[in-house]
mmCIF file of C-alpha atoms and ligand atoms in Angstrom:
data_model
loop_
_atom_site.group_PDB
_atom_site.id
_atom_site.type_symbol
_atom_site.label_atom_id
_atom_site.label_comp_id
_atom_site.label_asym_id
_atom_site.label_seq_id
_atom_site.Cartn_x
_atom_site.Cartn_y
_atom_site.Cartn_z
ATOM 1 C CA UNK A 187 -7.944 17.216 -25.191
ATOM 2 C CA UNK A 188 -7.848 15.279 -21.989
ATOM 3 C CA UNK A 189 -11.237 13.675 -21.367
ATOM 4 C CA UNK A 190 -13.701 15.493 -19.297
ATOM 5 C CA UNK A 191 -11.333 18.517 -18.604
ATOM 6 C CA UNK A 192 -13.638 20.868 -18.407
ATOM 7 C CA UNK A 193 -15.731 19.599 -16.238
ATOM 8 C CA UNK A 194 -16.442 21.237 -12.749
ATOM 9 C CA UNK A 195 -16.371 17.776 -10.264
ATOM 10 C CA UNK A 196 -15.084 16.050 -7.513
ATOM 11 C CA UNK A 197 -14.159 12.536 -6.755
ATOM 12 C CA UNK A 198 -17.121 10.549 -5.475
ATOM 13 C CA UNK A 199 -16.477 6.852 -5.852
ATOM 14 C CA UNK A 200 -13.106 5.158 -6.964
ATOM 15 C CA UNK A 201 -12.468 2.735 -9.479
ATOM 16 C CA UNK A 202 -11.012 0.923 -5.955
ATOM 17 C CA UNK A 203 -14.230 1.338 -4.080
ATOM 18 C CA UNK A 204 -16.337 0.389 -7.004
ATOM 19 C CA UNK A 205 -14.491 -3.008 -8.092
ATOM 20 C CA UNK A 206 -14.250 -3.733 -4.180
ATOM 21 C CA UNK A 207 -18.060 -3.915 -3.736
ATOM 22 C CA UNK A 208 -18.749 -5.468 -7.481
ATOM 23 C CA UNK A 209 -17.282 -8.243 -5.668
ATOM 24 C CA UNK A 210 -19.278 -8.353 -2.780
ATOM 25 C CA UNK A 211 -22.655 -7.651 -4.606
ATOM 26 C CA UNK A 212 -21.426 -10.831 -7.059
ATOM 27 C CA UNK A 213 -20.391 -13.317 -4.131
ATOM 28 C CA UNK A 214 -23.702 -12.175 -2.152
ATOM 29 C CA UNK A 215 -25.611 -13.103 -5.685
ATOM 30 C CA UNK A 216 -23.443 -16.002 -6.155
ATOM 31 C CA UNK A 217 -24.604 -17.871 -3.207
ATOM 32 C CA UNK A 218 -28.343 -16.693 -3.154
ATOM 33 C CA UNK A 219 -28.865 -18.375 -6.185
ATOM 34 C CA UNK A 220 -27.066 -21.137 -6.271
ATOM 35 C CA UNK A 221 -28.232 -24.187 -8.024
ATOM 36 C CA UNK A 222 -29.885 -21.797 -10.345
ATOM 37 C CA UNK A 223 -29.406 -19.768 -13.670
ATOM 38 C CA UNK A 224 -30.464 -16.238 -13.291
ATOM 39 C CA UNK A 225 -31.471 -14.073 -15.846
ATOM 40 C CA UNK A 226 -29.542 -10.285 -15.560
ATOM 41 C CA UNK A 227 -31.224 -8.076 -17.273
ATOM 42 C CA UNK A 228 -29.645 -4.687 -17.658
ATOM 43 C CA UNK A 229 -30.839 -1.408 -17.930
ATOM 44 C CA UNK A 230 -29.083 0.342 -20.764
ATOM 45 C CA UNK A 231 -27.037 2.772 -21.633
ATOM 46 C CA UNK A 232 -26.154 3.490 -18.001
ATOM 47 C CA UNK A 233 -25.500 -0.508 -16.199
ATOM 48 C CA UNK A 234 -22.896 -1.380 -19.013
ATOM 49 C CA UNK A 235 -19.566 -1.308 -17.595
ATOM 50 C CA UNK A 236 -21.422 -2.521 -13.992
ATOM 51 C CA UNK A 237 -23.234 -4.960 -15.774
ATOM 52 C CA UNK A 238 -20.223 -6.612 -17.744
ATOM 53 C CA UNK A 239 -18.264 -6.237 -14.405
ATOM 54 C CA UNK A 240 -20.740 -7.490 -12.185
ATOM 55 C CA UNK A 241 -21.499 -10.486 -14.697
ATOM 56 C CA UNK A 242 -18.333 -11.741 -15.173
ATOM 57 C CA UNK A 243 -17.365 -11.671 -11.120
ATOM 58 C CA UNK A 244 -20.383 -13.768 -10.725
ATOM 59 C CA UNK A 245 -19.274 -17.623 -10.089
ATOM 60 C CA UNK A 246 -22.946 -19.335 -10.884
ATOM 61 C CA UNK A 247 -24.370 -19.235 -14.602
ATOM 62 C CA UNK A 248 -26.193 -16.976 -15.120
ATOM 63 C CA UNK A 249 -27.980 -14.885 -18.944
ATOM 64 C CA UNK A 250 -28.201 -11.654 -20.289
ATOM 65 C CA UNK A 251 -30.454 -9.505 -21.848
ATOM 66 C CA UNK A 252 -31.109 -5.767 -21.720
ATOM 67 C CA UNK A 253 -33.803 -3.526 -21.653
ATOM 68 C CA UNK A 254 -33.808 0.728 -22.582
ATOM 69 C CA UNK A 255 -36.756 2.717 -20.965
ATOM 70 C CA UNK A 256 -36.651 6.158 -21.292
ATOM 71 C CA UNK A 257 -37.397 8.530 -18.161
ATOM 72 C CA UNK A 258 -35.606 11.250 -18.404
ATOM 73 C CA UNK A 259 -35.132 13.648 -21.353
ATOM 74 C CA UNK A 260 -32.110 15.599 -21.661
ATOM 75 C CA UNK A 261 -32.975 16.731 -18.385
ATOM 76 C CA UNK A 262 -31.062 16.092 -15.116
ATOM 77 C CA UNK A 263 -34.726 15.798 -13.743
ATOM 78 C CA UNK A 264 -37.116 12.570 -14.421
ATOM 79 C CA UNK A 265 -40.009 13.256 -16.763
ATOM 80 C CA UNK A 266 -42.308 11.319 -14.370
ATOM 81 C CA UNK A 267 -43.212 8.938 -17.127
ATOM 82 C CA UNK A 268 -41.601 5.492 -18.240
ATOM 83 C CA UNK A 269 -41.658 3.439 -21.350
ATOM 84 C CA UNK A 270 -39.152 0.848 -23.064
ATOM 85 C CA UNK A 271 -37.288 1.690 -26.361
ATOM 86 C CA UNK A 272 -35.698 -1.187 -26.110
ATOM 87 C CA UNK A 273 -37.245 -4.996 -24.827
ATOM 88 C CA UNK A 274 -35.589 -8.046 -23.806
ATOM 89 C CA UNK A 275 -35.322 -11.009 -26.304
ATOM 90 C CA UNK A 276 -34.973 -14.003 -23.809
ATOM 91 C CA UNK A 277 -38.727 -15.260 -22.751
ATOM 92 C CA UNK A 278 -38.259 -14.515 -18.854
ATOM 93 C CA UNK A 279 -41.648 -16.556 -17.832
ATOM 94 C CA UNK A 280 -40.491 -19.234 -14.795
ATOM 95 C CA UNK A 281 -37.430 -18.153 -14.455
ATOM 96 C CA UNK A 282 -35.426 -15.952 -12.011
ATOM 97 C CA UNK A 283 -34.796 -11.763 -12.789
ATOM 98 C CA UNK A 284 -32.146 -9.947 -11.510
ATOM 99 C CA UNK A 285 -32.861 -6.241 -12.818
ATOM 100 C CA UNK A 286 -29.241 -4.135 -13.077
ATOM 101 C CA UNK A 287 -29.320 -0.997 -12.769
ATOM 102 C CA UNK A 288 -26.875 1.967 -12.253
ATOM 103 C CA UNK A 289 -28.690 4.511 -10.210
ATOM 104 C CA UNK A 290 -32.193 4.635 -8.618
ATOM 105 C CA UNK A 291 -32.887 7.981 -8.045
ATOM 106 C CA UNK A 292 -37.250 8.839 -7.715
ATOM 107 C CA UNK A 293 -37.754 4.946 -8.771
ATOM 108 C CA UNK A 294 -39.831 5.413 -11.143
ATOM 109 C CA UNK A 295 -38.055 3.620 -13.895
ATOM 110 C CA UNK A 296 -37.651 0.275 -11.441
ATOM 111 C CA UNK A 297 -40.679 0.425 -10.062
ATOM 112 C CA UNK A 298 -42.314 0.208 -13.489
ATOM 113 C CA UNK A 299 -39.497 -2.631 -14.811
ATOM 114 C CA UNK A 300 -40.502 -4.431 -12.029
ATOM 115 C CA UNK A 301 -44.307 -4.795 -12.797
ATOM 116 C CA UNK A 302 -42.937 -5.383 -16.199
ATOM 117 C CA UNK A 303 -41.552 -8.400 -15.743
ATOM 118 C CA UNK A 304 -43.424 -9.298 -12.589
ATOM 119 C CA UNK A 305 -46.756 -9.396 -15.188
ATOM 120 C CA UNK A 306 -44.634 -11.965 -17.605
ATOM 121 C CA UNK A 307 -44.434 -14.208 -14.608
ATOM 122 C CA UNK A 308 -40.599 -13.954 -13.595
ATOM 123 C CA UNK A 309 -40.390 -16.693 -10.892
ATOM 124 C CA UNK A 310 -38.616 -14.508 -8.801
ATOM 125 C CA UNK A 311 -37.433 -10.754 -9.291
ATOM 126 C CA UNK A 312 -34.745 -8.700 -7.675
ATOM 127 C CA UNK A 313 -33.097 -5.594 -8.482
ATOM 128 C CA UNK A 314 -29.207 -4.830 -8.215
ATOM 129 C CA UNK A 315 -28.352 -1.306 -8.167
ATOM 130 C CA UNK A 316 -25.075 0.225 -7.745
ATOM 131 C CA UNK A 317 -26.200 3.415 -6.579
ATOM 132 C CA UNK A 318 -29.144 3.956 -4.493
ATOM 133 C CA UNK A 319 -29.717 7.936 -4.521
ATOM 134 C CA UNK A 320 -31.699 9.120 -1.515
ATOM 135 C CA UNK A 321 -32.978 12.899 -2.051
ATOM 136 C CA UNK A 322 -36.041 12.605 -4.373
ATOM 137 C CA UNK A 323 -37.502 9.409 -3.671
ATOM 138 C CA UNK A 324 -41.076 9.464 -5.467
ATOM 139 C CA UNK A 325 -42.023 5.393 -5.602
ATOM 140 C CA UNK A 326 -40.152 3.089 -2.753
ATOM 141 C CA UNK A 327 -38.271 0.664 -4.513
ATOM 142 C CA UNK A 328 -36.121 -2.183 -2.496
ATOM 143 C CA UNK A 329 -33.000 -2.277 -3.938
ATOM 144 C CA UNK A 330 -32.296 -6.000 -2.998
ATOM 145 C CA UNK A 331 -28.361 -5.714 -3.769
ATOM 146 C CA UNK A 332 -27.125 -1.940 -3.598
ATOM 147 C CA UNK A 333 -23.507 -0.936 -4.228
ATOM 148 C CA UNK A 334 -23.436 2.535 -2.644
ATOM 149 C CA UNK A 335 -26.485 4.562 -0.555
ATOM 150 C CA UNK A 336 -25.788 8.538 -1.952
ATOM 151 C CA UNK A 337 -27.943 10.938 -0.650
ATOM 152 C CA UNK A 338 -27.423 13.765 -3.327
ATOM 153 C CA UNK A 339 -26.360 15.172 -6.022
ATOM 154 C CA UNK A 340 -25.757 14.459 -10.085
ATOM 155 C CA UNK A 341 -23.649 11.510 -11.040
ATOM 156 C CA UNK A 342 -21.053 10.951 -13.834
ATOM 157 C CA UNK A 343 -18.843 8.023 -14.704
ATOM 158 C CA UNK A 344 -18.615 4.377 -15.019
ATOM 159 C CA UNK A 345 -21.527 4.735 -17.274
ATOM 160 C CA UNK A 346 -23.622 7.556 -15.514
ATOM 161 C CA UNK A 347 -23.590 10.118 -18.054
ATOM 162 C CA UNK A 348 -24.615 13.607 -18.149
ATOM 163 C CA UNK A 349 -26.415 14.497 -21.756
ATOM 164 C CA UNK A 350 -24.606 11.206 -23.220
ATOM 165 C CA UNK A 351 -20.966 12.898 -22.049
ATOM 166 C CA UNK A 352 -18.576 11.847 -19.815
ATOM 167 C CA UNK A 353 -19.951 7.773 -19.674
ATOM 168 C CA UNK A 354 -16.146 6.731 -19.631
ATOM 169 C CA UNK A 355 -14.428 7.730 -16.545
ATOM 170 C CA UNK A 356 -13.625 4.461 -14.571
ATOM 171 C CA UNK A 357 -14.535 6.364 -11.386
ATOM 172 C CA UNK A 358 -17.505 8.094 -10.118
ATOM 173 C CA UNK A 359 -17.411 12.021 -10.123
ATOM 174 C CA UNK A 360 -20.248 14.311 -8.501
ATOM 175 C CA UNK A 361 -20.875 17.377 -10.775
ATOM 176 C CA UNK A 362 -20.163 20.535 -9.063
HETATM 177 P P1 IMP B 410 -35.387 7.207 -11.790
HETATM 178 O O1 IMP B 410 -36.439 6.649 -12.697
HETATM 179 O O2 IMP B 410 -35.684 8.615 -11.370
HETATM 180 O O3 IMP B 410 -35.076 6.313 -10.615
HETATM 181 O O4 IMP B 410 -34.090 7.395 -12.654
HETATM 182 C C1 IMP B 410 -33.342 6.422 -13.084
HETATM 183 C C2 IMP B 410 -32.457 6.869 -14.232
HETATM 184 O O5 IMP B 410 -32.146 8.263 -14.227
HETATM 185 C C3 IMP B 410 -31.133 6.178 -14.089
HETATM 186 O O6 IMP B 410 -31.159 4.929 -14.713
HETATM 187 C C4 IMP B 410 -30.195 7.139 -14.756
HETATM 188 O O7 IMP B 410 -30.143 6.862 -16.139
HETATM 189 C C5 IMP B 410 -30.801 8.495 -14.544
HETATM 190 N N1 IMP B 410 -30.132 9.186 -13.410
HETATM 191 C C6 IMP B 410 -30.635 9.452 -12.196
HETATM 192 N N2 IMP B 410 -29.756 10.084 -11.416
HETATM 193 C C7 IMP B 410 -28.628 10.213 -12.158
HETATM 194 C C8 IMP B 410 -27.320 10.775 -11.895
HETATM 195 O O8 IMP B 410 -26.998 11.283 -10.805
HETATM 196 N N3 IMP B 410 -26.443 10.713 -12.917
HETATM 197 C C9 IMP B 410 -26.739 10.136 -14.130
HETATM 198 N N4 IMP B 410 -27.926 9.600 -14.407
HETATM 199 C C10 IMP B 410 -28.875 9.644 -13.434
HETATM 200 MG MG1 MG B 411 -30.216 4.308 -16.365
#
């Protein structure tokens, strides 16, 4: 079985296109916050493979952690409500957030993280966000580093998954 064979999709974003930018979001990053030690927290399962890639093309030190919040149920469409399944362990207070996410698509889940850790006194918090998705915007959120601006469609690859399947394609596919 070849993987995701039987899947109706077309190309969206390269492995090229996507390692090219990782770069620029990390240099960008690199030099805002230089002289400091940001924490990256990432948004799991999704901001894995951007997260480790992003990370590790970073040239300041910086931490992990990760949260889980749950928005969307086995759904391709967001619940509407937010919660965390999953917290970070490193005490945030004072120091400087970078939340890393894959996708923002209505918001909701990074406009709640961000009053999250905005409430535990982050001393500064920004969000990096491969994909910015523009159709069905429900709470702005200012994406402070984006990768790509997409203005529709469902997502799979490089982590973006579609009922937990098809997480491991380097490149990103639009479902057909
Ligand atoms: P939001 O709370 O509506 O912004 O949704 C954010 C979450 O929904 C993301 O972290 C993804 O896990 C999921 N999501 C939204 N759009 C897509 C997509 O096109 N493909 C895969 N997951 C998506
Ligand atoms: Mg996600």
């Amino acid at each position: 079985m070849v993987k995701g064979d039987r899947l109706e999709k077309e190309l969206c974003i390269s492995e090229a296109a996507i390692q090219e930018r990782v770069q620029v979001l990390a240099k960008k990053i690199s030099s805002d916050y230089e002289g400091e030690e940001p924490v990256l927290i990432g948004v799991l399962n999704g901001a894995v493979f951007f997260f480790a890639d992003l990370m590790r093309a970073i040239r300041i030190p910086t931490k992990m952690d990760f949260v889980r919040a749950i928005s969307y149920g086995s759904q391709m469409e967001s619940s509407g409500s937010v919660r965390l399944t999953k917290d970070v362990e490193i005490p945030i207070a004072g120091k400087p957030v970078i939340l890393v996410e894959d996708i923002v698509d209505s918001g909701l889940t990074l406009s709640y993280l961000k009053e999250v850790f905005e409430q535990r006194g982050a001393s500064s918090l920004k969000i990096c966000a491969l994909i910015d998705k523009l159709e069905r915007k429900e709470k702005d959120v200012f994406v402070d580093y984006c990768g790509f601006q997409i203005q529709e469609g469902f997502l799979v690859g490089y982590g973006l998954d579609c009922n937990e399947e098809y997480r491991y394609f380097p490149e990103i596919y639009r479902l057909k």
